[in-house]
Amino acid sequence: MHFQPPEIAQGQTGRDDDFDAVVVGGGPAGLAAALALDHAGAKTALAGPPHQPAGDRLDMRTAALFPGSIAMLANLGVWEKLRPVASSLTTIRLIDDRDALFRAPEVTFHSDEIGRASFGFNVPNTPLVDALRARCREPGSRVTLIDTAGVRHLAIDDDGVTATLAEGRTIRSRLVVGADGRRSICRDAAGIATDRWSYDQSALTTIFTHSREHNGISTEFHRPAGPCTTVPMPGLSSSLVWVERPAEAQRLADLDDTAFRHALELRLKGLLGTIATVSPRVLFPLSGLTARTFAQNRVALVGEAAHVIPPIGAQGLNLGLRDAAALADCIQDALHSGRDIGGPEVLAAFDRARRADVTARSWIIDLLNKSLLSPFLPVHLARGAGLFALKAFAPIRRLVVREGLQPSFAEPALMRDNQQHAR
């Protein structure tokens, strides 16, 4: 079932370069935000260069999308195109792979424990971006895609924002949605400060084929240098996020395919059998960032412009999609009541809607990551006790899983009614 957009969209203009909202950034969070704001009734444009997070190399990352995110993609008319390249996640397994005297117990979460057929689906980033862009271009969409090498300047005044593109064209809107990543010029133009931190870690990503069935199980090995995670893909293939110290990650990335396959088989302890093929490997340094406010001065931030966290627990893009869905709620309310969608009242409502969710998950992921890196025994004992509680007490485990998939206090309209899409 698809939601029908509201009949009204107050304040729209007839000029080609005037919009209610302009989304800056062409990644999955920005594209989803553009479609969500269009759904809310706002005349929306998206301006940004092609999405190339790995530079000239292919983006080999995938996103494990939780039920709310799948529901959002379905309600925006995108999910059915992605379903053939996605793989269902039915089980999540955590393994303590530290060579230590005290090790935490292995913990396994099954989706049927919370009454679901799956925890969600693993979706490759490149087909996700392609499907979202294609949806923006379909006749049923009113999103204007502006081909540009980028937005170079934002001039903010009391009535709106003027964005100057690299080609010299200017576009005008009442609201700018910054989806332009961790080095966001939108965030800088709005004067939004950030808290930043870095990790002595890099993530190696690739896709590989193997001889044993994964059976829909995502496995996360917790190691002293960080997690090594395999996530199911269709057939006998999986995606990999292997976190190591930067020098070791670079060494692994520089191995030839035969040597890397052997290293991966050893690291996975035979979990998926023989490694047959591996795709090109890409490295990403790990860092963290949180904006001190998610909206001000006619700019709202979504995705990595608002928050950056390590790749643990598959929270990153799910957070970004919740940003977009929550912003759509705020914009739709403003349009129906005749308020300025870029005004302080609407932006404050969006900040309140996202603050608790982002803060809690950023803190938990940071704490878990640092607990793996810590050399102190009491830290590992505390972490082990927490995992033991999850293993031993089913009510606690179910609560943690439900809140991990989507917090009960943050369920935007576009992420509701998802049971039919998660099965």
Tab-separated table of C-alpha atoms in Angstrom:
chain	number	residue	atom	x	y	z
A	1	MET	CA	0.000	0.000	0.000
A	2	HIS	CA	1.304	3.450	-0.949
A	3	PHE	CA	0.473	6.586	1.014
A	4	GLN	CA	-1.254	9.279	-1.018
A	5	PRO	CA	0.354	12.715	-0.869
A	6	PRO	CA	-1.747	15.488	0.668
A	7	GLU	CA	-3.847	17.607	-1.645
A	8	ILE	CA	-2.329	20.917	-0.577
A	9	ALA	CA	1.169	22.336	-0.691
A	10	GLN	CA	0.941	25.906	0.479
A	11	GLY	CA	3.370	28.552	-0.647
A	12	GLN	CA	4.517	26.924	-3.868
A	13	THR	CA	5.592	29.271	-6.614
A	14	GLY	CA	5.384	28.941	-10.349
A	15	ARG	CA	8.973	29.894	-11.194
A	16	ASP	CA	11.255	27.100	-12.337
A	17	ASP	CA	14.019	28.135	-9.938
A	18	ASP	CA	11.773	28.615	-6.884
A	19	PHE	CA	11.035	25.693	-4.574
A	20	ASP	CA	9.644	25.031	-1.156
A	21	ALA	CA	12.672	22.873	-0.337
A	22	VAL	CA	16.011	22.082	-1.930
A	23	VAL	CA	17.858	18.935	-0.885
A	24	VAL	CA	21.633	19.206	-1.254
A	25	GLY	CA	23.283	15.809	-1.707
A	26	GLY	CA	22.581	12.818	-3.931
A	27	GLY	CA	23.200	9.881	-1.589
A	28	PRO	CA	20.471	7.540	-0.343
A	29	ALA	CA	19.514	9.760	2.620
A	30	GLY	CA	19.215	12.836	0.380
A	31	LEU	CA	17.250	11.049	-2.337
A	32	ALA	CA	14.886	9.561	0.249
A	33	ALA	CA	14.476	12.989	1.836
A	34	ALA	CA	13.545	14.527	-1.527
A	35	LEU	CA	10.924	11.841	-2.168
A	36	ALA	CA	9.608	12.144	1.387
A	37	LEU	CA	9.206	15.925	1.145
A	38	ASP	CA	7.497	15.545	-2.219
A	39	HIS	CA	5.162	13.056	-0.563
A	40	ALA	CA	4.502	15.616	2.186
A	41	GLY	CA	3.375	18.128	-0.438
A	42	ALA	CA	6.436	20.344	-0.772
A	43	LYS	CA	7.700	21.491	-4.153
A	44	THR	CA	11.155	19.913	-3.932
A	45	ALA	CA	14.391	19.938	-5.883
A	46	LEU	CA	17.503	17.837	-5.371
A	47	ALA	CA	20.872	19.341	-6.281
A	48	GLY	CA	24.083	17.392	-5.993
A	49	PRO	CA	26.795	15.629	-7.975
A	50	PRO	CA	26.678	11.866	-8.591
A	51	HIS	CA	27.001	9.830	-5.392
A	52	GLN	CA	30.595	8.514	-5.313
A	53	PRO	CA	31.609	7.838	-1.693
A	54	ALA	CA	34.557	5.679	-2.806
A	55	GLY	CA	35.791	8.138	-5.419
A	56	ASP	CA	36.320	6.524	-8.806
A	57	ARG	CA	35.913	3.033	-7.360
A	58	LEU	CA	32.609	1.193	-7.005
A	59	ASP	CA	30.780	1.580	-3.700
A	60	MET	CA	30.971	-1.978	-2.365
A	61	ARG	CA	29.011	-1.267	0.791
A	62	THR	CA	25.557	-2.587	1.580
A	63	ALA	CA	22.948	-1.361	4.037
A	64	ALA	CA	21.082	-3.652	6.418
A	65	LEU	CA	17.723	-1.906	6.419
A	66	PHE	CA	15.315	-2.464	9.301
A	67	PRO	CA	11.522	-2.884	8.902
A	68	GLY	CA	10.749	0.820	9.284
A	69	SER	CA	13.206	1.677	6.516
A	70	ILE	CA	11.753	-1.032	4.263
A	71	ALA	CA	8.261	0.334	4.930
A	72	MET	CA	9.446	3.812	3.988
A	73	LEU	CA	10.920	2.578	0.709
A	74	ALA	CA	7.688	0.693	-0.014
A	75	ASN	CA	5.536	3.727	0.749
A	76	LEU	CA	7.717	5.837	-1.549
A	77	GLY	CA	7.300	3.308	-4.377
A	78	VAL	CA	10.892	2.024	-4.400
A	79	TRP	CA	11.000	-1.278	-2.518
A	80	GLU	CA	9.618	-3.638	-5.173
A	81	LYS	CA	12.480	-2.713	-7.502
A	82	LEU	CA	15.023	-3.486	-4.804
A	83	ARG	CA	13.572	-6.739	-3.536
A	84	PRO	CA	15.339	-8.941	-6.158
A	85	VAL	CA	18.805	-7.730	-5.080
A	86	ALA	CA	18.066	-7.778	-1.329
A	87	SER	CA	18.551	-10.607	1.132
A	88	SER	CA	16.374	-11.273	4.173
A	89	LEU	CA	18.018	-11.104	7.611
A	90	THR	CA	16.449	-13.689	9.889
A	91	THR	CA	19.153	-14.126	12.526
A	92	ILE	CA	21.822	-11.921	14.103
A	93	ARG	CA	24.741	-13.596	15.843
A	94	LEU	CA	27.344	-11.885	18.066
A	95	ILE	CA	30.602	-13.769	18.712
A	96	ASP	CA	33.318	-12.671	21.126
A	97	ASP	CA	36.467	-13.281	19.079
A	98	ARG	CA	38.982	-11.748	21.481
A	99	ASP	CA	41.888	-13.909	22.566
A	100	ALA	CA	41.211	-13.302	26.245
A	101	LEU	CA	40.821	-15.292	29.449
A	102	PHE	CA	37.281	-13.975	29.990
A	103	ARG	CA	35.113	-14.094	26.889
A	104	ALA	CA	31.500	-13.093	26.518
A	105	PRO	CA	28.987	-15.793	25.547
A	106	GLU	CA	27.812	-16.059	21.970
A	107	VAL	CA	24.420	-14.383	21.599
A	108	THR	CA	21.947	-15.162	18.814
A	109	PHE	CA	18.815	-13.151	18.043
A	110	HIS	CA	16.032	-14.742	15.960
A	111	SER	CA	13.428	-12.590	14.238
A	112	ASP	CA	10.580	-14.913	15.204
A	113	GLU	CA	11.285	-14.036	18.864
A	114	ILE	CA	9.656	-10.665	18.183
A	115	GLY	CA	6.979	-12.003	15.842
A	116	ARG	CA	8.686	-11.089	12.558
A	117	ALA	CA	9.735	-13.150	9.590
A	118	SER	CA	12.940	-11.095	9.370
A	119	PHE	CA	14.837	-8.238	10.969
A	120	GLY	CA	14.951	-6.507	7.610
A	121	PHE	CA	16.918	-6.832	4.376
A	122	ASN	CA	20.484	-6.277	3.248
A	123	VAL	CA	20.507	-3.979	0.199
A	124	PRO	CA	23.547	-2.989	-1.913
A	125	ASN	CA	24.129	0.773	-1.874
A	126	THR	CA	24.519	1.257	-5.623
A	127	PRO	CA	21.181	-0.336	-6.640
A	128	LEU	CA	19.529	1.558	-3.753
A	129	VAL	CA	20.769	4.915	-5.049
A	130	ASP	CA	19.839	3.984	-8.640
A	131	ALA	CA	16.302	2.970	-7.608
A	132	LEU	CA	15.745	6.158	-5.612
A	133	ARG	CA	16.959	8.331	-8.498
A	134	ALA	CA	14.757	6.438	-10.946
A	135	ARG	CA	11.751	6.985	-8.678
A	136	CYS	CA	12.489	10.731	-8.601
A	137	ARG	CA	12.297	10.745	-12.410
A	138	GLU	CA	9.072	8.769	-12.729
A	139	PRO	CA	5.894	10.581	-13.850
A	140	GLY	CA	4.272	10.138	-10.423
A	141	SER	CA	7.084	12.049	-8.746
A	142	ARG	CA	7.215	15.835	-8.574
A	143	VAL	CA	10.877	15.980	-7.491
A	144	THR	CA	13.071	18.124	-9.740
A	145	LEU	CA	16.518	16.583	-10.155
A	146	ILE	CA	19.066	19.276	-10.947
A	147	ASP	CA	22.227	17.993	-12.622
A	148	THR	CA	25.130	19.907	-11.136
A	149	ALA	CA	28.721	19.505	-10.035
A	150	GLY	CA	27.608	20.753	-6.633
A	151	VAL	CA	26.241	23.610	-4.555
A	152	ARG	CA	28.983	26.169	-3.975
A	153	HIS	CA	27.301	28.779	-1.774
A	154	LEU	CA	24.177	29.341	0.317
A	155	ALA	CA	22.901	32.827	1.111
A	156	ILE	CA	20.359	32.744	3.953
A	157	ASP	CA	17.972	35.614	4.694
A	158	ASP	CA	14.704	36.111	6.572
A	159	ASP	CA	12.565	34.904	3.675
A	160	GLY	CA	14.526	31.980	2.312
A	161	VAL	CA	17.776	30.608	0.946
A	162	THR	CA	19.521	31.247	-2.366
A	163	ALA	CA	21.733	28.364	-3.476
A	164	THR	CA	24.411	29.038	-6.083
A	165	LEU	CA	25.409	26.015	-8.127
A	166	ALA	CA	28.857	25.293	-9.556
A	167	GLU	CA	27.570	26.222	-13.010
A	168	GLY	CA	26.446	29.672	-11.823
A	169	ARG	CA	22.722	28.960	-11.688
A	170	THR	CA	20.857	30.093	-8.580
A	171	ILE	CA	17.808	28.464	-7.039
A	172	ARG	CA	15.610	29.782	-4.263
A	173	SER	CA	13.763	27.930	-1.494
A	174	ARG	CA	12.281	28.399	1.952
A	175	LEU	CA	14.162	25.375	3.319
A	176	VAL	CA	17.446	23.665	2.511
A	177	VAL	CA	17.942	20.035	3.523
A	178	GLY	CA	21.623	19.335	4.084
A	179	ALA	CA	22.288	15.760	2.986
A	180	ASP	CA	25.804	16.567	1.820
A	181	GLY	CA	27.791	14.386	4.187
A	182	ARG	CA	30.196	14.895	7.034
A	183	ARG	CA	31.851	17.926	5.357
A	184	SER	CA	28.497	19.611	4.819
A	185	ILE	CA	28.566	23.115	3.376
A	186	CYS	CA	24.886	23.422	4.343
A	187	ARG	CA	25.768	22.851	7.991
A	188	ASP	CA	28.549	25.432	7.774
A	189	ALA	CA	26.295	28.000	6.077
A	190	ALA	CA	23.717	27.600	8.848
A	191	GLY	CA	26.374	28.088	11.502
A	192	ILE	CA	25.754	24.691	13.091
A	193	ALA	CA	28.632	23.479	15.251
A	194	THR	CA	29.575	19.820	15.643
A	195	ASP	CA	31.218	17.491	18.099
A	196	ARG	CA	33.793	15.340	16.291
A	197	TRP	CA	36.009	12.458	17.248
A	198	SER	CA	38.129	9.879	15.486
A	199	TYR	CA	39.017	6.227	15.926
A	200	ASP	CA	42.305	4.493	15.259
A	201	GLN	CA	40.404	2.183	12.918
A	202	SER	CA	39.547	1.706	9.256
A	203	ALA	CA	36.755	-0.371	7.739
A	204	LEU	CA	37.457	-2.627	4.772
A	205	THR	CA	34.376	-3.385	2.697
A	206	THR	CA	33.832	-5.933	-0.035
A	207	ILE	CA	31.393	-8.553	-1.333
A	208	PHE	CA	32.420	-12.195	-1.527
A	209	THR	CA	31.030	-15.570	-2.553
A	210	HIS	CA	31.363	-18.712	-0.457
A	211	SER	CA	30.634	-22.437	-0.480
A	212	ARG	CA	28.299	-22.695	2.541
A	213	GLU	CA	24.787	-21.305	2.883
A	214	HIS	CA	24.475	-18.259	5.123
A	215	ASN	CA	20.848	-19.150	5.964
A	216	GLY	CA	19.939	-15.496	6.434
A	217	ILE	CA	22.345	-15.147	9.387
A	218	SER	CA	24.350	-11.959	9.908
A	219	THR	CA	27.411	-12.626	12.072
A	220	GLU	CA	29.427	-10.011	13.947
A	221	PHE	CA	32.791	-11.107	15.348
A	222	HIS	CA	33.832	-8.760	18.164
A	223	ARG	CA	37.601	-8.431	18.013
A	224	PRO	CA	40.206	-6.249	19.768
A	225	ALA	CA	40.598	-4.003	16.713
A	226	GLY	CA	36.858	-3.771	16.061
A	227	PRO	CA	34.048	-5.884	14.606
A	228	CYS	CA	34.259	-8.111	11.549
A	229	THR	CA	30.754	-8.493	10.156
A	230	THR	CA	29.280	-10.650	7.405
A	231	VAL	CA	25.790	-9.839	6.133
A	232	PRO	CA	23.787	-12.122	3.807
A	233	MET	CA	23.230	-11.311	0.156
A	234	PRO	CA	21.285	-13.307	-2.437
A	235	GLY	CA	22.599	-16.800	-3.155
A	236	LEU	CA	25.984	-17.896	-1.863
A	237	SER	CA	27.262	-14.375	-1.329
A	238	SER	CA	27.706	-11.975	1.585
A	239	SER	CA	28.901	-8.450	2.211
A	240	LEU	CA	31.784	-7.788	4.559
A	241	VAL	CA	32.691	-4.938	6.877
A	242	TRP	CA	36.045	-5.770	8.468
A	243	VAL	CA	37.317	-3.174	10.963
A	244	GLU	CA	41.033	-3.137	11.760
A	245	ARG	CA	43.766	-0.760	12.840
A	246	PRO	CA	44.566	1.432	9.802
A	247	ALA	CA	47.917	-0.155	8.957
A	248	GLU	CA	46.497	-3.684	9.127
A	249	ALA	CA	43.427	-2.683	7.118
A	250	GLN	CA	45.687	-1.236	4.428
A	251	ARG	CA	47.793	-4.419	4.405
A	252	LEU	CA	44.665	-6.514	3.890
A	253	ALA	CA	43.420	-4.229	1.151
A	254	ASP	CA	46.769	-4.518	-0.669
A	255	LEU	CA	46.785	-8.332	-0.681
A	256	ASP	CA	46.149	-10.107	-3.962
A	257	ASP	CA	42.821	-11.916	-4.190
A	258	THR	CA	44.231	-15.350	-3.340
A	259	ALA	CA	45.976	-14.116	-0.187
A	260	PHE	CA	42.956	-12.094	0.879
A	261	ARG	CA	40.595	-15.049	0.452
A	262	HIS	CA	42.882	-17.126	2.659
A	263	ALA	CA	43.040	-14.359	5.312
A	264	LEU	CA	39.259	-14.026	5.280
A	265	GLU	CA	38.696	-17.778	5.630
A	266	LEU	CA	40.947	-17.746	8.711
A	267	ARG	CA	39.186	-14.743	10.191
A	268	LEU	CA	35.733	-16.292	9.709
A	269	LYS	CA	36.943	-19.614	11.158
A	270	GLY	CA	35.343	-21.578	8.345
A	271	LEU	CA	31.908	-20.107	9.068
A	272	LEU	CA	30.965	-19.792	5.383
A	273	GLY	CA	33.246	-22.474	3.994
A	274	THR	CA	35.634	-21.781	1.140
A	275	ILE	CA	35.795	-18.195	-0.104
A	276	ALA	CA	35.391	-18.361	-3.876
A	277	THR	CA	35.573	-14.769	-5.176
A	278	VAL	CA	35.980	-11.291	-3.732
A	279	SER	CA	35.030	-7.955	-5.254
A	280	PRO	CA	37.339	-4.904	-5.205
A	281	ARG	CA	38.080	-3.851	-1.630
A	282	VAL	CA	37.526	-0.306	-0.397
A	283	LEU	CA	38.773	1.304	2.824
A	284	PHE	CA	36.960	3.905	4.906
A	285	PRO	CA	38.570	5.540	7.970
A	286	LEU	CA	36.270	5.532	11.017
A	287	SER	CA	35.227	8.721	12.756
A	288	GLY	CA	32.296	10.153	14.663
A	289	LEU	CA	30.309	13.358	14.396
A	290	THR	CA	27.152	14.801	15.911
A	291	ALA	CA	25.655	18.182	15.040
A	292	ARG	CA	24.846	20.267	18.119
A	293	THR	CA	21.503	21.081	16.569
A	294	PHE	CA	19.917	19.323	13.631
A	295	ALA	CA	18.261	22.427	12.214
A	296	GLN	CA	18.583	26.195	12.303
A	297	ASN	CA	18.681	29.201	9.951
A	298	ARG	CA	16.452	27.529	7.328
A	299	VAL	CA	18.688	24.441	7.135
A	300	ALA	CA	17.736	20.934	8.316
A	301	LEU	CA	20.365	18.198	8.419
A	302	VAL	CA	19.865	14.531	7.538
A	303	GLY	CA	22.193	11.572	7.290
A	304	GLU	CA	25.928	12.069	7.744
A	305	ALA	CA	25.583	15.851	7.706
A	306	ALA	CA	23.869	15.373	11.087
A	307	HIS	CA	25.578	12.304	12.553
A	308	VAL	CA	28.379	9.840	11.774
A	309	ILE	CA	28.842	6.612	13.758
A	310	PRO	CA	30.960	3.456	13.369
A	311	PRO	CA	29.507	0.562	11.309
A	312	ILE	CA	28.241	-1.428	14.292
A	313	GLY	CA	24.668	-2.648	14.576
A	314	ALA	CA	23.657	-1.364	11.111
A	315	GLN	CA	22.426	1.941	12.516
A	316	GLY	CA	23.883	4.495	10.078
A	317	LEU	CA	21.547	4.640	7.069
A	318	ASN	CA	18.533	3.589	9.138
A	319	LEU	CA	19.106	6.741	11.222
A	320	GLY	CA	19.388	8.822	8.049
A	321	LEU	CA	16.127	7.477	6.656
A	322	ARG	CA	14.390	8.215	9.978
A	323	ASP	CA	15.739	11.763	9.700
A	324	ALA	CA	14.092	12.109	6.290
A	325	ALA	CA	10.790	10.579	7.423
A	326	ALA	CA	10.640	12.735	10.576
A	327	LEU	CA	11.369	15.870	8.540
A	328	ALA	CA	8.521	14.965	6.174
A	329	ASP	CA	6.159	14.775	9.171
A	330	CYS	CA	7.209	18.248	10.309
A	331	ILE	CA	6.896	19.719	6.809
A	332	GLN	CA	3.486	18.187	6.195
A	333	ASP	CA	2.185	19.591	9.496
A	334	ALA	CA	3.560	23.029	8.602
A	335	LEU	CA	2.054	23.009	5.118
A	336	HIS	CA	-1.392	22.038	6.407
A	337	SER	CA	-1.316	24.796	9.039
A	338	GLY	CA	0.082	27.442	6.689
A	339	ARG	CA	3.370	27.892	8.573
A	340	ASP	CA	6.747	28.686	7.047
A	341	ILE	CA	8.439	25.303	6.499
A	342	GLY	CA	11.856	26.869	7.043
A	343	GLY	CA	10.827	28.889	10.087
A	344	PRO	CA	12.262	28.467	13.594
A	345	GLU	CA	9.180	26.687	14.947
A	346	VAL	CA	9.286	23.929	12.328
A	347	LEU	CA	13.052	23.502	12.585
A	348	ALA	CA	12.859	23.264	16.379
A	349	ALA	CA	10.193	20.559	16.053
A	350	PHE	CA	12.463	18.557	13.741
A	351	ASP	CA	15.401	18.883	16.129
A	352	ARG	CA	13.254	17.639	19.018
A	353	ALA	CA	11.989	14.737	16.912
A	354	ARG	CA	15.504	13.487	16.180
A	355	ARG	CA	17.575	14.463	19.228
A	356	ALA	CA	16.881	11.533	21.585
A	357	ASP	CA	17.116	8.852	18.894
A	358	VAL	CA	20.420	10.061	17.439
A	359	THR	CA	22.015	10.859	20.787
A	360	ALA	CA	21.160	7.485	22.332
A	361	ARG	CA	22.387	5.434	19.375
A	362	SER	CA	25.552	7.470	18.892
A	363	TRP	CA	26.412	7.034	22.561
A	364	ILE	CA	25.697	3.290	22.620
A	365	ILE	CA	27.638	2.531	19.424
A	366	ASP	CA	30.583	4.654	20.561
A	367	LEU	CA	30.624	2.911	23.942
A	368	LEU	CA	30.467	-0.557	22.384
A	369	ASN	CA	33.246	0.231	19.913
A	370	LYS	CA	35.501	1.663	22.625
A	371	SER	CA	34.819	-1.334	24.855
A	372	LEU	CA	36.339	-3.568	22.146
A	373	LEU	CA	39.418	-1.340	21.944
A	374	SER	CA	39.887	-0.982	25.694
A	375	PRO	CA	42.803	-2.910	27.297
A	376	PHE	CA	41.145	-2.893	30.722
A	377	LEU	CA	39.697	-6.133	32.088
A	378	PRO	CA	36.798	-4.499	34.021
A	379	VAL	CA	35.498	-3.029	30.760
A	380	HIS	CA	35.402	-6.464	29.130
A	381	LEU	CA	33.809	-8.026	32.198
A	382	ALA	CA	31.038	-5.408	32.104
A	383	ARG	CA	30.512	-5.971	28.397
A	384	GLY	CA	30.423	-9.738	28.912
A	385	ALA	CA	27.879	-9.383	31.717
A	386	GLY	CA	25.635	-7.377	29.406
A	387	LEU	CA	25.820	-10.009	26.680
A	388	PHE	CA	25.175	-12.748	29.243
A	389	ALA	CA	22.010	-10.926	30.331
A	390	LEU	CA	20.869	-10.740	26.703
A	391	LYS	CA	21.503	-14.455	26.270
A	392	ALA	CA	19.855	-15.544	29.532
A	393	PHE	CA	16.796	-13.300	29.779
A	394	ALA	CA	14.416	-13.469	26.821
A	395	PRO	CA	12.284	-10.415	27.815
A	396	ILE	CA	15.401	-8.220	27.928
A	397	ARG	CA	16.593	-9.638	24.620
A	398	ARG	CA	13.249	-8.957	22.931
A	399	LEU	CA	13.122	-5.398	24.274
A	400	VAL	CA	16.665	-4.657	23.092
A	401	VAL	CA	15.932	-6.064	19.635
A	402	ARG	CA	12.697	-4.115	19.191
A	403	GLU	CA	14.279	-0.839	20.306
A	404	GLY	CA	17.352	-1.580	18.199
A	405	LEU	CA	15.260	-1.929	15.058
A	406	GLN	CA	13.323	1.258	15.713
A	407	PRO	CA	12.813	3.225	18.925
A	408	SER	CA	9.245	3.162	20.167
A	409	PHE	CA	9.300	6.950	20.640
A	410	ALA	CA	10.359	7.691	17.038
A	411	GLU	CA	8.088	6.197	14.383
A	412	PRO	CA	7.432	8.673	11.555
A	413	ALA	CA	4.339	8.152	9.411
A	414	LEU	CA	6.273	6.931	6.368
A	415	MET	CA	7.761	4.112	8.453
A	416	ARG	CA	4.468	2.679	9.659
A	417	ASP	CA	2.291	-0.170	8.414
A	418	ASN	CA	5.276	-2.283	7.444
A	419	GLN	CA	4.299	-5.824	8.404
A	420	GLN	CA	3.375	-6.818	4.866
A	421	HIS	CA	6.717	-5.600	3.538
A	422	ALA	CA	8.861	-7.365	6.132
A	423	ARG	CA	7.580	-10.812	5.235
